[in-house]
Coordinates of C-alpha atoms in Angstrom, one line a residue:
M20 CA 91.4 117.2 142.3
T21 CA 94.4 117.3 139.6
L22 CA 93.5 116.2 136.2
V23 CA 96.1 113.9 135.1
E24 CA 96.7 113.8 131.3
P25 CA 96.0 110.5 129.7
P26 CA 99.5 108.9 129.0
L27 CA 98.6 107.7 125.6
A28 CA 97.9 111.4 124.7
R29 CA 101.7 112.4 124.7
P30 CA 103.4 110.3 122.2
Y31 CA 101.9 111.3 119.2
R32 CA 100.5 114.7 119.9
K33 CA 102.7 116.5 117.3
F34 CA 102.0 113.5 114.7
L35 CA 97.9 113.7 114.4
P36 CA 96.2 113.2 110.9
A37 CA 95.9 117.0 109.4
D38 CA 92.1 117.6 108.7
S39 CA 93.1 117.0 105.0
A40 CA 95.9 115.6 103.4
V41 CA 99.2 117.5 103.8
Q42 CA 99.9 119.6 100.5
Y43 CA 102.5 122.0 99.2
L44 CA 102.2 122.0 95.3
D45 CA 98.7 122.0 93.8
S46 CA 98.1 120.1 90.4
A47 CA 99.6 123.1 88.4
G48 CA 102.6 122.6 90.5
E49 CA 102.6 126.0 92.3
L50 CA 102.7 126.0 96.0
T51 CA 99.5 126.2 97.4
G52 CA 100.0 129.1 100.0
S53 CA 98.8 127.1 103.0
E54 CA 100.7 127.0 106.4
A55 CA 103.2 124.2 106.4
R56 CA 102.8 121.7 108.9
Y57 CA 106.6 120.3 108.6
P58 CA 109.8 122.0 106.9
R59 CA 109.6 122.0 103.2
P60 CA 112.8 119.8 101.7
S61 CA 115.6 121.6 100.4
D62 CA 116.0 122.7 96.8
H63 CA 119.0 120.0 96.5
R64 CA 116.9 117.4 97.7
L65 CA 114.0 118.1 95.6
V66 CA 116.0 118.1 92.6
E67 CA 117.3 114.7 93.5
M68 CA 114.0 113.5 93.6
H69 CA 113.0 114.6 90.4
R70 CA 116.1 112.7 88.9
N71 CA 114.9 109.6 90.9
M72 CA 111.4 110.0 89.7
V73 CA 112.3 110.5 86.1
L74 CA 114.6 107.2 86.2
G75 CA 111.8 105.5 88.4
R76 CA 109.1 105.9 85.8
R77 CA 111.3 105.0 82.6
F78 CA 112.0 102.2 84.6
D79 CA 108.3 101.3 85.2
Q80 CA 107.6 101.9 81.7
Q81 CA 110.4 99.4 80.3
A82 CA 109.4 96.6 82.9
T83 CA 105.7 97.0 81.8
A84 CA 107.2 96.6 78.2
L85 CA 109.1 93.5 79.1
T86 CA 105.8 91.6 80.1
K87 CA 104.4 92.4 76.6
Q88 CA 107.6 90.9 74.9
G89 CA 107.1 87.6 77.3
R90 CA 110.4 88.4 79.4
L91 CA 108.6 89.1 82.6
A92 CA 105.6 86.5 83.6
V93 CA 103.9 89.6 85.6
Y94 CA 104.4 93.2 86.3
P95 CA 102.4 95.6 88.7
S96 CA 103.0 99.1 87.5
S97 CA 103.4 101.8 89.7
R98 CA 103.0 104.5 87.6
G99 CA 101.5 107.3 89.1
Q100 CA 102.6 106.3 92.4
E101 CA 106.6 107.4 91.9
A102 CA 106.4 110.3 94.4
C103 CA 105.3 108.0 97.4
Q104 CA 107.9 105.2 96.6
I105 CA 110.9 107.6 96.1
A106 CA 110.2 110.1 99.1
A107 CA 109.8 106.9 101.1
A108 CA 113.4 105.7 99.9
M109 CA 115.0 109.0 100.2
S110 CA 113.7 109.4 103.8
L111 CA 115.8 106.4 104.9
R112 CA 119.8 106.4 105.6
P113 CA 121.8 103.7 104.5
G114 CA 121.6 101.4 107.6
D115 CA 117.9 101.5 107.9
W116 CA 115.8 98.6 106.4
M117 CA 112.8 98.6 103.6
F118 CA 110.3 96.2 103.5
P119 CA 108.7 96.5 100.0
T120 CA 105.3 95.0 98.5
Y121 CA 105.3 93.5 94.9
R122 CA 104.5 97.3 93.4
D123 CA 107.2 98.9 95.2
S124 CA 110.2 98.2 92.4
V125 CA 110.6 102.0 91.7
A126 CA 111.3 102.4 95.8
L127 CA 114.1 99.5 95.4
A128 CA 115.7 100.8 92.4
A129 CA 116.0 104.2 94.2
R130 CA 117.9 102.4 96.9
G131 CA 120.4 101.8 94.4
I132 CA 119.4 98.2 93.6
D133 CA 120.2 96.7 90.0
P134 CA 117.0 96.8 88.0
V135 CA 118.0 93.5 86.5
E136 CA 118.3 92.1 90.0
I137 CA 114.9 94.0 91.0
L138 CA 112.9 92.1 88.1
S139 CA 114.3 88.6 88.2
M140 CA 111.8 87.3 90.6
L141 CA 109.2 88.4 88.3
A142 CA 111.0 86.7 85.2
G143 CA 110.6 83.6 87.1
D144 CA 113.7 83.1 89.5
W145 CA 113.2 81.1 92.5
H146 CA 114.8 83.8 94.8
C147 CA 114.1 87.7 95.1
G148 CA 117.4 88.5 92.9
Y149 CA 119.3 90.7 94.9
D150 CA 121.1 90.4 98.3
P151 CA 118.6 91.9 101.2
A152 CA 121.4 92.0 103.7
R153 CA 123.5 93.8 101.7
H154 CA 121.0 96.2 100.6
R155 CA 118.9 96.2 103.7
S156 CA 115.9 95.7 101.9
A157 CA 113.6 92.5 102.5
P158 CA 112.4 90.4 99.2
Q159 CA 109.3 92.1 97.6
C160 CA 106.2 90.6 99.4
T161 CA 103.1 89.3 97.6
P162 CA 100.8 88.1 100.4
L163 CA 99.1 91.0 101.8
A164 CA 100.4 92.9 105.0
T165 CA 102.9 89.9 106.1
Q166 CA 105.9 92.2 105.5
L167 CA 104.5 94.3 108.0
L168 CA 105.1 91.8 110.9
H169 CA 108.6 91.5 109.5
A170 CA 109.5 94.9 109.7
T171 CA 108.0 95.4 113.1
G172 CA 110.0 92.5 114.3
V173 CA 113.6 93.9 112.6
A174 CA 112.6 97.2 114.1
Y175 CA 112.3 96.2 117.5
G176 CA 115.1 93.8 117.4
E177 CA 117.3 96.5 116.1
N178 CA 116.3 98.8 119.0
R179 CA 116.7 96.4 121.4
R180 CA 120.5 96.0 120.2
G181 CA 120.7 99.7 120.8
R182 CA 121.3 100.9 116.9
D183 CA 119.7 103.9 115.5
T184 CA 117.5 101.9 112.8
V185 CA 114.3 102.6 111.4
A186 CA 112.2 100.2 109.5
L187 CA 109.9 101.2 106.5
A188 CA 107.1 99.2 105.5
F189 CA 104.9 99.6 102.4
C190 CA 101.4 98.7 101.8
G191 CA 98.5 99.4 100.2
D192 CA 95.0 100.3 101.1
G193 CA 93.8 96.7 100.6
A194 CA 96.3 95.3 103.2
T195 CA 94.9 97.6 106.2
S196 CA 91.9 95.3 105.8
E197 CA 94.3 92.2 106.9
G198 CA 94.9 91.0 110.4
D199 CA 98.8 91.1 109.8
F200 CA 98.0 95.0 109.8
H201 CA 96.5 95.0 113.1
E202 CA 98.9 92.6 114.7
A203 CA 101.9 94.7 113.5
L204 CA 100.5 98.1 114.6
N205 CA 99.4 96.9 117.7
F206 CA 102.9 95.1 118.5
A207 CA 104.9 98.2 117.3
A208 CA 102.8 100.8 119.3
V209 CA 103.2 98.5 122.7
F210 CA 106.9 98.1 122.3
K211 CA 107.7 101.3 120.7
A212 CA 109.4 99.8 117.5
P213 CA 111.0 102.2 115.3
V214 CA 108.8 101.6 112.3
V215 CA 107.3 103.7 109.8
F216 CA 103.9 102.0 107.8
L217 CA 103.7 103.7 104.5
V218 CA 100.1 102.9 103.1
Q219 CA 99.8 103.8 99.6
N220 CA 95.9 104.2 99.5
N221 CA 95.8 104.2 95.5
G222 CA 91.9 103.7 95.8
F223 CA 91.5 99.9 94.8
A224 CA 92.4 96.7 96.5
I225 CA 92.7 94.7 92.9
S226 CA 88.8 95.8 92.1
V227 CA 87.3 96.9 95.4
P228 CA 87.2 100.5 96.1
L229 CA 88.0 102.0 99.5
A230 CA 84.4 102.5 100.6
R231 CA 84.2 98.8 100.8
Q232 CA 87.0 98.3 102.6
S233 CA 86.8 100.6 105.5
A234 CA 84.5 103.3 107.2
A235 CA 87.4 105.1 109.0
P236 CA 87.5 109.0 108.0
T237 CA 91.0 108.3 106.8
L238 CA 93.4 105.1 106.8
A239 CA 95.6 107.4 108.9
H240 CA 93.2 107.5 111.7
K241 CA 93.8 103.9 112.2
G242 CA 96.8 104.7 113.9
V243 CA 95.4 107.2 116.4
G244 CA 93.5 104.4 117.9
Y245 CA 96.7 102.4 118.5
G246 CA 98.2 105.2 120.0
I247 CA 100.8 105.7 117.2
G248 CA 102.0 108.8 114.9
S249 CA 99.7 109.4 112.2
E250 CA 99.4 111.6 109.1
Q251 CA 97.7 111.7 105.9
V252 CA 99.3 113.4 103.0
D253 CA 98.8 114.0 99.0
G254 CA 100.7 110.9 97.7
N255 CA 100.6 112.9 94.3
D256 CA 102.6 115.8 95.7
P257 CA 106.2 115.1 95.8
V258 CA 107.4 118.0 97.9
A259 CA 104.6 117.1 100.4
M260 CA 105.8 113.3 100.1
L261 CA 109.3 113.9 100.7
A262 CA 108.4 116.6 103.6
V263 CA 106.0 114.0 105.8
M264 CA 108.4 111.2 105.3
D265 CA 111.3 113.2 106.2
E266 CA 109.6 114.1 109.7
A267 CA 108.2 110.8 110.1
A268 CA 111.6 109.1 110.0
N269 CA 113.1 112.2 112.6
F270 CA 110.0 111.6 114.8
I271 CA 110.9 107.9 115.4
R272 CA 114.6 108.6 115.7
A273 CA 113.7 110.8 118.6
G274 CA 112.6 107.8 120.4
N275 CA 108.7 108.4 119.8
G276 CA 107.7 105.2 118.7
P277 CA 106.1 104.1 115.1
V278 CA 104.2 106.4 112.6
I279 CA 101.7 105.2 110.1
V280 CA 101.5 107.3 106.9
E281 CA 98.6 107.6 104.8
A282 CA 99.5 108.3 100.8
H283 CA 96.6 109.4 98.8
T284 CA 97.3 108.4 95.3
Y285 CA 96.1 106.4 92.5
R286 CA 97.0 103.3 90.7
I287 CA 97.0 104.8 86.9
D288 CA 97.7 101.2 85.3
A289 CA 95.7 98.2 86.1
H290 CA 96.7 96.1 89.0
T291 CA 98.7 94.1 86.8
N292 CA 99.1 93.3 83.4
A293 CA 96.9 90.3 83.5
D294 CA 94.1 92.6 85.1
D295 CA 91.2 94.8 83.2
A296 CA 90.6 97.8 85.0
T297 CA 88.2 99.1 82.9
R298 CA 85.7 95.9 84.4
Y299 CA 85.6 98.3 87.7
R300 CA 86.4 101.7 87.3
D301 CA 85.7 104.5 84.3
S302 CA 88.2 105.9 82.4
S303 CA 87.2 109.5 83.5
E304 CA 88.4 108.9 87.1
V305 CA 91.8 107.9 85.4
E306 CA 92.0 111.2 83.5
Q307 CA 91.1 113.1 86.5
W308 CA 94.3 111.4 87.9
L309 CA 96.5 111.8 85.1
G310 CA 95.8 115.7 86.0
R311 CA 97.4 115.2 89.5
D312 CA 100.7 113.6 87.9
P313 CA 103.3 113.6 90.3
L314 CA 106.2 113.9 88.1
T315 CA 104.6 116.8 86.1
R316 CA 104.0 118.9 89.4
L317 CA 107.7 118.7 90.6
E318 CA 108.8 119.5 87.1
K319 CA 106.7 122.6 86.8
Y320 CA 107.3 123.6 90.3
L321 CA 111.6 123.2 89.7
R322 CA 111.2 125.1 86.2
G323 CA 109.5 127.8 88.1
K324 CA 112.4 128.1 90.4
G325 CA 114.8 127.9 87.9
L326 CA 116.1 124.4 89.0
L327 CA 115.3 122.8 85.7
D328 CA 115.6 124.1 81.9
D329 CA 115.1 122.1 78.7
A330 CA 118.7 121.2 78.6
S331 CA 118.9 119.5 81.9
A332 CA 115.7 117.7 81.3
D333 CA 116.9 116.6 78.1
A334 CA 119.9 115.3 79.8
L335 CA 118.1 113.5 82.3
T336 CA 115.8 111.9 79.7
A337 CA 118.9 110.8 77.7
E338 CA 120.1 109.1 81.2
A339 CA 116.9 107.5 81.4
D340 CA 117.0 105.9 78.2
T341 CA 120.4 104.7 79.0
A342 CA 119.2 102.9 82.0
A343 CA 116.3 101.5 80.3
A344 CA 118.4 100.0 77.4
T345 CA 120.5 98.4 80.0
L346 CA 117.9 96.9 81.6
R347 CA 116.5 95.5 78.4
A348 CA 120.1 94.1 77.6
G349 CA 120.3 92.5 81.0
M350 CA 116.8 90.8 80.9
N351 CA 117.2 89.6 77.5
V352 CA 120.4 87.2 79.2
D353 CA 119.0 84.0 79.7
R354 CA 120.1 82.9 83.6
P355 CA 121.5 79.2 84.1
H356 CA 119.0 77.3 86.0
D357 CA 119.9 74.1 88.2
P358 CA 116.8 71.9 88.7
L359 CA 118.5 70.5 91.9
D360 CA 118.1 73.9 93.4
L361 CA 114.5 72.9 94.2
F362 CA 115.6 70.4 96.9
R363 CA 118.5 72.4 98.1
H364 CA 117.2 75.3 100.1
V365 CA 113.9 73.5 101.7
F366 CA 115.5 72.3 104.8
A367 CA 118.4 72.7 106.5
E368 CA 118.7 68.5 106.5
P369 CA 116.9 67.2 104.0
T370 CA 113.9 64.5 104.8
P371 CA 114.0 61.1 103.4
Q372 CA 111.4 61.7 100.9
L373 CA 113.1 64.9 99.5
R374 CA 116.3 62.7 99.3
E375 CA 114.3 60.2 97.2
Q376 CA 112.8 63.1 95.0
Q377 CA 116.2 64.4 94.3
A378 CA 117.3 61.1 93.5
Q379 CA 115.0 60.4 90.9
V380 CA 115.3 64.0 89.3
Q381 CA 118.8 63.4 88.9
A382 CA 118.3 60.1 87.2
E383 CA 115.8 61.8 84.6
L384 CA 118.7 64.5 84.0
A385 CA 120.8 61.8 83.8
A386 CA 119.2 59.9 81.2
E387 CA 118.2 63.0 78.9
S388 CA 122.2 63.8 79.0
E389 CA 123.0 60.2 77.6
E390 CA 119.9 60.7 75.1
H391 CA 121.7 63.7 73.6

């Protein structure tokens, strides 16, 4: 009798989760010496990644400051997760699609979107601020996991049209407990939709630790159950992140179907500026993760290879400060608001009730105008 290999074993054989998170750099920025599972990114790409991370962290710091000044209603910091977001953005081609969460502003900035436009929604604008079609980046998603279905649908549709398009969907560890997560992975697996699911496992779904969310050995192993490529990586190791994300995109473009990547990282700041993280985690835990800072690790590595020195580091810091000043100036400009926009984009054809409400607002505005 001839044994037939199960068909599900073939598509993802070369993309199964490592026994431990893929890592190239230790916390001191030195190569670990372990055998590489994936090609190491070129020096040129790592220098580019470092620049994007420096600019991204300064952007994040400035956005956090803007909340204290009342210019933003809320801001979810991504401090400590820059390697995840920058590597994801850099793994995409211009024609690929990105589906970010509310915490992935740094990834959008790395895609070349104006930081003022990125923060417009958090400043209170009714739309996402940037043009999704132009930048091939969906609006930042606040509901957990709904963007995963959108990414899967776009990836499937692009594939049906014969286009070489990859969709990349971000989510956090909390989103993996949502039904939309499982529906997206299952559909993507069955129809081989070219989508990367990047799970930034930062330890907490707001205040709920991972141990209260899943009993799986890793979140990456959830992909194995759906028959898709799966991997786990040290999300605070920029070299490993870029290597894995590049390989995931290549794997998908070769027609192997979707991939899930779990990045082990940490949310250094609170869930948002409105959250008190001291209520559910110890400061000693935060200190331990500060010692694994992704920006520090990459900087030490580049300096060790002679790819970064004091002069180039100072120039990059000055560039980041200039960008932050431009962001501050842009956010200090009051945007004109038309109250009638409340009614213009609700339905393609306004309902009688909506027309009545619009007429009431118009009458009130006209009365106020006459008074002044």
